[in-house]
Coordinates of C-alpha atoms in Angstrom, one line a residue:
X1 CA 161.2 262.6 -89.4
X2 CA 164.5 261.7 -90.6
X3 CA 167.6 260.7 -88.9
X4 CA 170.2 262.7 -90.4
X5 CA 168.5 266.2 -90.8
X6 CA 166.0 265.0 -93.1
X7 CA 163.3 266.0 -90.6
X8 CA 164.1 269.8 -91.4
X9 CA 161.8 271.2 -93.8
X10 CA 162.4 270.8 -97.2
X11 CA 160.0 271.6 -100.5
X12 CA 157.5 268.8 -100.5
X13 CA 157.9 267.8 -96.7
X14 CA 155.4 268.0 -94.1
X15 CA 156.5 268.5 -90.6
X16 CA 154.0 269.2 -87.7
X17 CA 155.1 271.3 -84.8
X18 CA 151.4 272.5 -83.6
X19 CA 148.2 272.0 -84.8
X20 CA 145.1 274.5 -85.2
X21 CA 141.6 273.5 -86.3
X22 CA 143.0 269.7 -87.2
X23 CA 145.2 271.2 -89.8
X24 CA 149.0 271.3 -88.8
X25 CA 150.8 274.3 -89.0
X26 CA 154.2 274.1 -90.7
X27 CA 157.6 275.9 -90.8
X28 CA 158.1 278.6 -93.1
X29 CA 160.2 276.5 -95.4
X30 CA 157.6 273.8 -96.2
X31 CA 154.4 273.9 -98.1
X32 CA 151.5 274.4 -95.8
X33 CA 149.0 271.6 -95.6
X34 CA 145.8 272.7 -96.8
X35 CA 142.2 271.5 -95.5
X36 CA 140.8 269.1 -97.7
X37 CA 144.2 268.2 -99.6
X38 CA 144.2 264.7 -98.5
X39 CA 142.2 261.8 -99.4
X40 CA 141.8 260.7 -95.9
X41 CA 142.6 261.2 -92.3
X42 CA 145.6 258.3 -92.5
X43 CA 147.2 260.5 -95.4
X44 CA 146.9 263.4 -93.2
X45 CA 148.4 261.7 -90.3
X46 CA 151.2 260.6 -92.2
X47 CA 151.8 263.7 -93.7
X48 CA 152.3 265.3 -90.4
X49 CA 155.4 263.0 -89.5
X50 CA 156.9 264.2 -93.0
X51 CA 156.0 261.0 -95.0
X52 CA 154.0 260.6 -98.3
X53 CA 151.7 257.8 -98.7
X54 CA 153.4 254.7 -101.0
X55 CA 151.5 251.7 -100.0
X56 CA 148.1 250.4 -100.5
X57 CA 146.0 250.5 -97.1
X58 CA 144.2 246.8 -97.3
X59 CA 144.2 245.9 -93.7
X60 CA 140.9 246.6 -91.6
X61 CA 140.8 245.6 -87.8
X62 CA 140.1 242.1 -88.3
X63 CA 142.9 241.7 -90.6
X64 CA 145.7 243.6 -88.4
X65 CA 144.1 241.8 -85.3
X66 CA 145.0 238.5 -86.7
X67 CA 148.5 239.7 -88.1
X68 CA 149.3 241.0 -84.7
X69 CA 148.3 238.2 -82.8
X70 CA 150.2 235.7 -85.1
X71 CA 153.1 237.7 -84.4
X72 CA 152.6 237.8 -80.8
X73 CA 153.8 247.0 -76.3
X74 CA 154.3 249.6 -77.4
X75 CA 150.8 251.0 -78.5
X76 CA 150.4 254.3 -76.7
X77 CA 152.7 256.1 -79.3
X78 CA 150.5 254.8 -82.2
X79 CA 147.8 257.3 -81.4
X80 CA 149.9 260.4 -82.5
X81 CA 152.7 258.9 -84.6
X82 CA 151.4 256.3 -86.8
X83 CA 154.6 255.4 -89.3
X84 CA 156.4 252.0 -90.1
X85 CA 159.4 252.9 -88.5
X86 CA 157.6 252.6 -85.2
X87 CA 160.0 252.8 -82.2
X88 CA 163.0 254.5 -83.8
X89 CA 160.4 257.3 -84.7
X90 CA 159.1 257.5 -81.5
X91 CA 162.4 257.4 -80.0
X92 CA 163.2 260.7 -81.9
X93 CA 159.9 262.4 -81.1
X94 CA 160.7 261.7 -77.1
X95 CA 164.3 262.2 -76.8
X96 CA 166.1 265.1 -75.9
X97 CA 167.2 267.3 -79.1
X98 CA 170.6 266.9 -78.3
X99 CA 170.3 263.0 -78.1
X100 CA 167.5 262.4 -80.6
X101 CA 169.6 261.3 -83.8
X102 CA 171.7 259.2 -82.1
X103 CA 169.4 257.2 -80.0
X104 CA 166.6 256.9 -82.9
X105 CA 169.5 255.8 -85.1
X106 CA 170.6 253.1 -82.6
X107 CA 167.0 251.9 -82.0
X108 CA 166.3 251.6 -85.8
X109 CA 169.4 249.6 -86.5
X110 CA 168.4 247.5 -83.5
X111 CA 164.8 246.9 -84.6
X112 CA 165.7 246.2 -88.3
X113 CA 168.4 243.1 -87.2
X114 CA 166.0 242.2 -84.3
X115 CA 163.1 241.7 -87.2
X116 CA 165.4 239.8 -89.4
X117 CA 166.5 237.5 -86.7
X118 CA 162.6 236.7 -85.8
X119 CA 162.2 235.7 -89.4
X120 CA 165.2 233.2 -89.2
X121 CA 164.2 231.9 -85.9
X122 CA 160.7 231.5 -87.0
X123 CA 161.8 229.6 -90.1
X124 CA 164.2 227.3 -88.1
X125 CA 161.5 226.5 -85.8
X126 CA 159.1 225.3 -88.7
X127 CA 161.8 223.5 -90.1
X128 CA 163.1 221.7 -87.1
X129 CA 159.6 220.9 -86.2
X130 CA 159.2 219.0 -89.2
X131 CA 162.2 216.9 -88.4
X132 CA 160.8 216.3 -85.0
X133 CA 157.7 214.8 -86.7
X134 CA 159.8 212.7 -89.0
X135 CA 161.8 211.2 -85.9
X136 CA 158.4 210.3 -84.2
X137 CA 157.0 208.6 -87.4
X138 CA 160.3 207.0 -88.3
X139 CA 162.4 205.9 -85.3
X140 CA 165.5 205.0 -87.8
X141 CA 165.4 208.9 -89.3
X142 CA 168.5 210.6 -88.2
X143 CA 168.2 214.2 -87.1
X144 CA 170.9 215.8 -89.2
X145 CA 171.4 219.7 -88.6
X146 CA 171.6 220.5 -92.5
X147 CA 168.1 218.6 -92.9
X148 CA 166.8 221.5 -90.8
X149 CA 168.8 224.1 -92.8
X150 CA 167.1 223.0 -96.0
X151 CA 163.5 222.7 -94.5
X152 CA 164.4 226.3 -93.2
X153 CA 165.1 227.4 -96.5
X154 CA 161.7 225.8 -97.7
X155 CA 159.5 227.6 -95.3
X156 CA 161.4 231.0 -96.3
X157 CA 160.6 230.3 -100.1
X158 CA 156.9 230.0 -99.0
X159 CA 156.8 233.1 -96.8
X160 CA 158.5 234.9 -99.7
X161 CA 156.5 233.7 -102.3
X162 CA 153.3 234.7 -100.5
X163 CA 154.5 238.2 -99.6
X164 CA 155.9 238.8 -103.1
X165 CA 153.2 237.6 -105.3
X166 CA 150.2 237.2 -103.2
X167 CA 150.6 240.1 -101.0
X168 CA 147.1 241.6 -101.8
X169 CA 145.8 238.7 -100.1
X170 CA 147.5 239.2 -96.7
X171 CA 144.7 240.8 -95.0
X172 CA 142.3 237.9 -95.8
X173 CA 145.0 235.2 -94.8
X174 CA 145.5 237.1 -91.5
X175 CA 141.7 237.0 -90.6
X176 CA 141.3 233.7 -91.8
X177 CA 144.4 232.2 -89.6
X178 CA 143.1 234.1 -86.6
X179 CA 140.2 231.7 -86.5
X180 CA 142.4 228.7 -86.9
X181 CA 144.5 230.4 -84.1
X182 CA 141.6 230.7 -81.5
X183 CA 139.9 227.5 -82.6
X184 CA 143.1 225.6 -82.9
X185 CA 144.2 225.6 -79.2
X186 CA 140.8 223.8 -78.4
X187 CA 141.4 221.3 -81.4
X188 CA 144.9 220.5 -79.4
X189 CA 143.4 220.3 -75.8
X190 CA 140.2 218.6 -76.1
X191 CA 141.5 215.1 -77.1
X192 CA 144.8 215.4 -75.0
X193 CA 142.8 216.3 -71.7
X194 CA 140.0 213.6 -72.6
X195 CA 142.7 210.7 -73.6
X196 CA 145.7 211.6 -71.2
X197 CA 146.4 208.6 -69.2
X198 CA 148.0 210.8 -66.3
X199 CA 147.0 213.7 -64.8
X200 CA 149.0 215.9 -62.9
X201 CA 147.5 217.3 -59.3
X202 CA 146.8 220.9 -59.0
X203 CA 149.8 220.9 -56.0
X204 CA 152.4 219.8 -58.9
X205 CA 150.8 222.3 -61.4
X206 CA 150.8 225.1 -59.0
X207 CA 153.1 224.7 -56.1
X208 CA 155.9 222.3 -57.4
X209 CA 159.1 224.1 -59.0
X210 CA 161.8 222.0 -60.6
X211 CA 165.0 222.7 -61.7
X212 CA 166.1 220.1 -63.9
X213 CA 168.9 222.2 -66.0
X214 CA 171.8 221.9 -63.6
X215 CA 171.6 225.3 -62.3
X216 CA 171.0 224.3 -58.6
X217 CA 168.9 227.3 -58.0
X218 CA 165.3 227.6 -58.6
X219 CA 165.1 231.2 -59.1
X220 CA 167.8 231.1 -61.7
X221 CA 166.0 228.3 -63.5
X222 CA 162.8 230.2 -63.5
X223 CA 164.2 233.5 -65.2
X224 CA 166.1 231.3 -67.9
X225 CA 162.9 229.1 -68.7
X226 CA 160.8 232.3 -69.1
X227 CA 162.7 233.6 -72.0
X228 CA 160.8 231.1 -74.1
X229 CA 157.5 232.9 -72.9
X230 CA 159.0 236.1 -73.7
X231 CA 159.9 235.0 -77.0
X232 CA 156.2 234.5 -77.9
X233 CA 155.9 238.4 -77.3
X234 CA 158.6 239.4 -79.6
X235 CA 156.2 240.3 -82.3
X236 CA 153.9 242.5 -80.5
X237 CA 154.7 245.4 -82.2
X238 CA 154.5 243.9 -85.8
X239 CA 151.2 245.7 -86.4
X240 CA 152.8 248.9 -85.9
X241 CA 155.4 248.3 -89.1
X242 CA 152.4 247.5 -91.2
X243 CA 150.5 250.7 -90.1
X244 CA 150.6 252.5 -93.6
X245 CA 148.7 249.8 -95.0
X246 CA 146.0 249.9 -92.6
X247 CA 142.7 252.2 -92.9
X248 CA 142.3 254.7 -89.7
X249 CA 145.8 253.2 -88.5
X250 CA 145.8 255.6 -85.6
X251 CA 142.7 253.8 -83.6
X252 CA 143.0 250.5 -85.4
X253 CA 146.4 249.4 -84.9
X254 CA 146.4 250.5 -80.8
X255 CA 143.2 248.5 -80.3
X256 CA 144.5 245.7 -82.5
X257 CA 147.3 245.5 -80.1
X258 CA 145.7 245.6 -77.0
X259 CA 143.3 243.0 -78.0
X260 CA 146.3 240.4 -79.5
X261 CA 147.9 241.1 -76.1
X262 CA 144.3 239.8 -74.3
X263 CA 143.8 237.2 -76.7
X264 CA 147.2 235.5 -76.7
X265 CA 147.7 236.2 -73.0
X266 CA 144.4 234.2 -72.3
X267 CA 144.8 231.5 -74.8
X268 CA 148.7 231.1 -73.6
X269 CA 147.8 230.9 -69.8
X270 CA 145.3 228.3 -70.8
X271 CA 147.7 226.2 -73.0
X272 CA 150.5 226.3 -70.2
X273 CA 147.9 224.9 -67.3
X274 CA 146.8 222.7 -69.7
X275 CA 150.3 221.1 -70.7
X276 CA 151.3 220.9 -66.7
X277 CA 148.3 219.0 -65.9
X278 CA 148.9 216.4 -68.8
X279 CA 152.4 216.5 -68.7
X280 CA 152.9 212.9 -68.2
X281 CA 156.7 211.7 -68.2
X282 CA 158.7 214.8 -68.0
X283 CA 162.1 213.2 -68.1
X284 CA 160.9 211.2 -71.2
X285 CA 159.6 214.6 -72.6
X286 CA 163.2 216.3 -72.0
X287 CA 164.9 213.4 -73.3
X288 CA 162.6 213.1 -76.6
X289 CA 164.6 212.4 -79.7
X290 CA 162.4 214.8 -81.6
X291 CA 164.5 217.6 -79.7
X292 CA 160.8 219.4 -79.0
X293 CA 159.5 218.1 -75.4
X294 CA 155.9 219.2 -76.5
X295 CA 155.9 216.8 -79.5
X296 CA 156.4 214.0 -76.8
X297 CA 153.6 215.4 -74.4
X298 CA 151.2 215.2 -77.2
X299 CA 152.4 211.7 -77.8
X300 CA 151.8 210.4 -74.6
X301 CA 148.7 212.5 -74.3
X302 CA 146.9 211.0 -77.1
X303 CA 148.1 207.3 -75.7
X304 CA 150.9 206.9 -78.1
X305 CA 149.4 207.3 -81.1
X306 CA 151.8 208.4 -83.6
X307 CA 149.0 209.6 -86.0
X308 CA 147.3 211.6 -83.4
X309 CA 150.5 213.4 -82.4
X310 CA 151.6 214.2 -85.7
X311 CA 147.9 215.6 -86.4
X312 CA 148.3 217.9 -83.6
X313 CA 151.7 219.1 -84.0
X314 CA 150.9 219.4 -87.9
X315 CA 148.3 222.4 -86.6
X316 CA 151.1 224.2 -84.7
X317 CA 153.2 223.9 -87.7
X318 CA 151.0 225.4 -90.0
X319 CA 150.4 228.6 -87.9
X320 CA 154.1 228.4 -87.5
X321 CA 154.3 228.8 -91.1
X322 CA 152.0 231.6 -91.3
X323 CA 153.6 233.2 -88.5
X324 CA 156.7 233.2 -90.8
X325 CA 154.6 234.9 -93.5
X326 CA 153.5 237.6 -91.2
X327 CA 157.1 238.2 -89.7
X328 CA 158.6 238.5 -93.2
X329 CA 155.9 241.2 -94.0
X330 CA 156.7 243.3 -90.9
X331 CA 160.4 243.0 -90.9
X332 CA 160.4 244.2 -94.6
X333 CA 158.5 247.1 -94.0
X334 CA 160.7 248.0 -91.0
X335 CA 163.8 248.0 -93.2
X336 CA 162.0 249.8 -96.1
X337 CA 161.0 252.6 -93.4
X338 CA 164.4 253.0 -92.1
X339 CA 165.8 253.1 -95.5
X340 CA 163.3 255.7 -96.1
X341 CA 164.9 258.0 -93.2
X342 CA 168.3 257.4 -94.8
X343 CA 169.1 255.0 -91.8
X344 CA 170.6 252.0 -94.2
X345 CA 173.1 252.1 -96.8
X346 CA 171.8 251.8 -100.1
X347 CA 168.8 253.9 -98.8
X348 CA 168.4 255.6 -102.2
X349 CA 167.2 252.4 -103.7
X350 CA 165.7 250.4 -100.5
X351 CA 163.3 253.4 -100.1
X352 CA 161.8 252.9 -103.3
X353 CA 158.7 250.6 -102.8
X354 CA 158.9 248.7 -106.4
X355 CA 162.9 248.3 -106.0
X356 CA 162.6 246.9 -102.5
X357 CA 160.4 244.1 -103.3
X358 CA 163.1 242.9 -105.9
X359 CA 165.7 243.3 -102.9
X360 CA 163.5 241.2 -100.8
X361 CA 163.3 238.3 -103.2
X362 CA 167.3 238.7 -103.6
X363 CA 168.1 239.1 -99.6
X364 CA 166.0 236.4 -97.6
X365 CA 167.5 233.4 -99.4
X366 CA 171.1 234.5 -98.4
X367 CA 169.7 236.1 -95.0
X368 CA 173.0 236.1 -92.7
X369 CA 171.1 233.9 -90.2
X370 CA 170.1 231.0 -92.3
X371 CA 173.0 229.1 -91.3
X372 CA 172.0 228.7 -87.6
X373 CA 170.9 225.0 -88.2
X374 CA 174.1 223.6 -89.8

């Protein structure tokens, strides 16, 4: 599939229209796919979308499950069209012929820009949470915005270095972090539930609604507040953009996405209920000099122990840094896939895997969103 007539048959392009005996029947202007021509089912499925295998498939189910959980639902199309382009590719396949080029091009740009923004936002959160811990540990510390920008750069450098030089260890890292991701919630919940000096009533947790944002409308306050929860699902399609590096992608990726929603949904609901029961002084949390109410909630929950609160917040910080690594991996694949389909300026260079790795090194340190904290 190509947004600019590249989906039309060319000499070495594989395009699918119908399928007979597991072999795709192609147009008259393309070289037919022969039985046994491909080394794996993955390569055959990729060829059916008009693409050639250019990346190594290092991910298995556990690795990509960890990756998807770290990012955080569009899995149905993965059964038939497993390409790194993801949504814009599916839009092309499902849209009316007269609109498919425009709609897929629009979707491609939207996805590319959105994924760049997720890298910026995750690194911004990681950097400023470090500042929050500094405020808690050293009350005399002044929360300066430019400090957050420098810390943001530091997180990006870590993510960039891992993706550039340690990319082959990404599947192992994701599988390991999946364990920390699941165990971590219990590491946080157990001490706070046990030590918290105050406990909210069931009525306060499940019935009481507060509007402390000045909206004077609980319904509006609810929908504004739920944005933070929706943000957690922003990376649910991350596994899609890694599919050309996953073994047996057409079945592994959909199941990984389903299980990631289940795992994160259950853990997220448990965390929300736990926090509400151990909320403590909500006004003090909202006015916390750390800028992050959850840090104050942790601090109150461990009976005003700075060391205990910082230890718990550090666990979240570690997960956020690894989340940034995963987001950078997914966003770079999304950009590469869109360039391969001639959707970006300079696609002739960006679509080359080796050249693209160099561009990642040069591009991310000067990301347009990096000034968000300044």
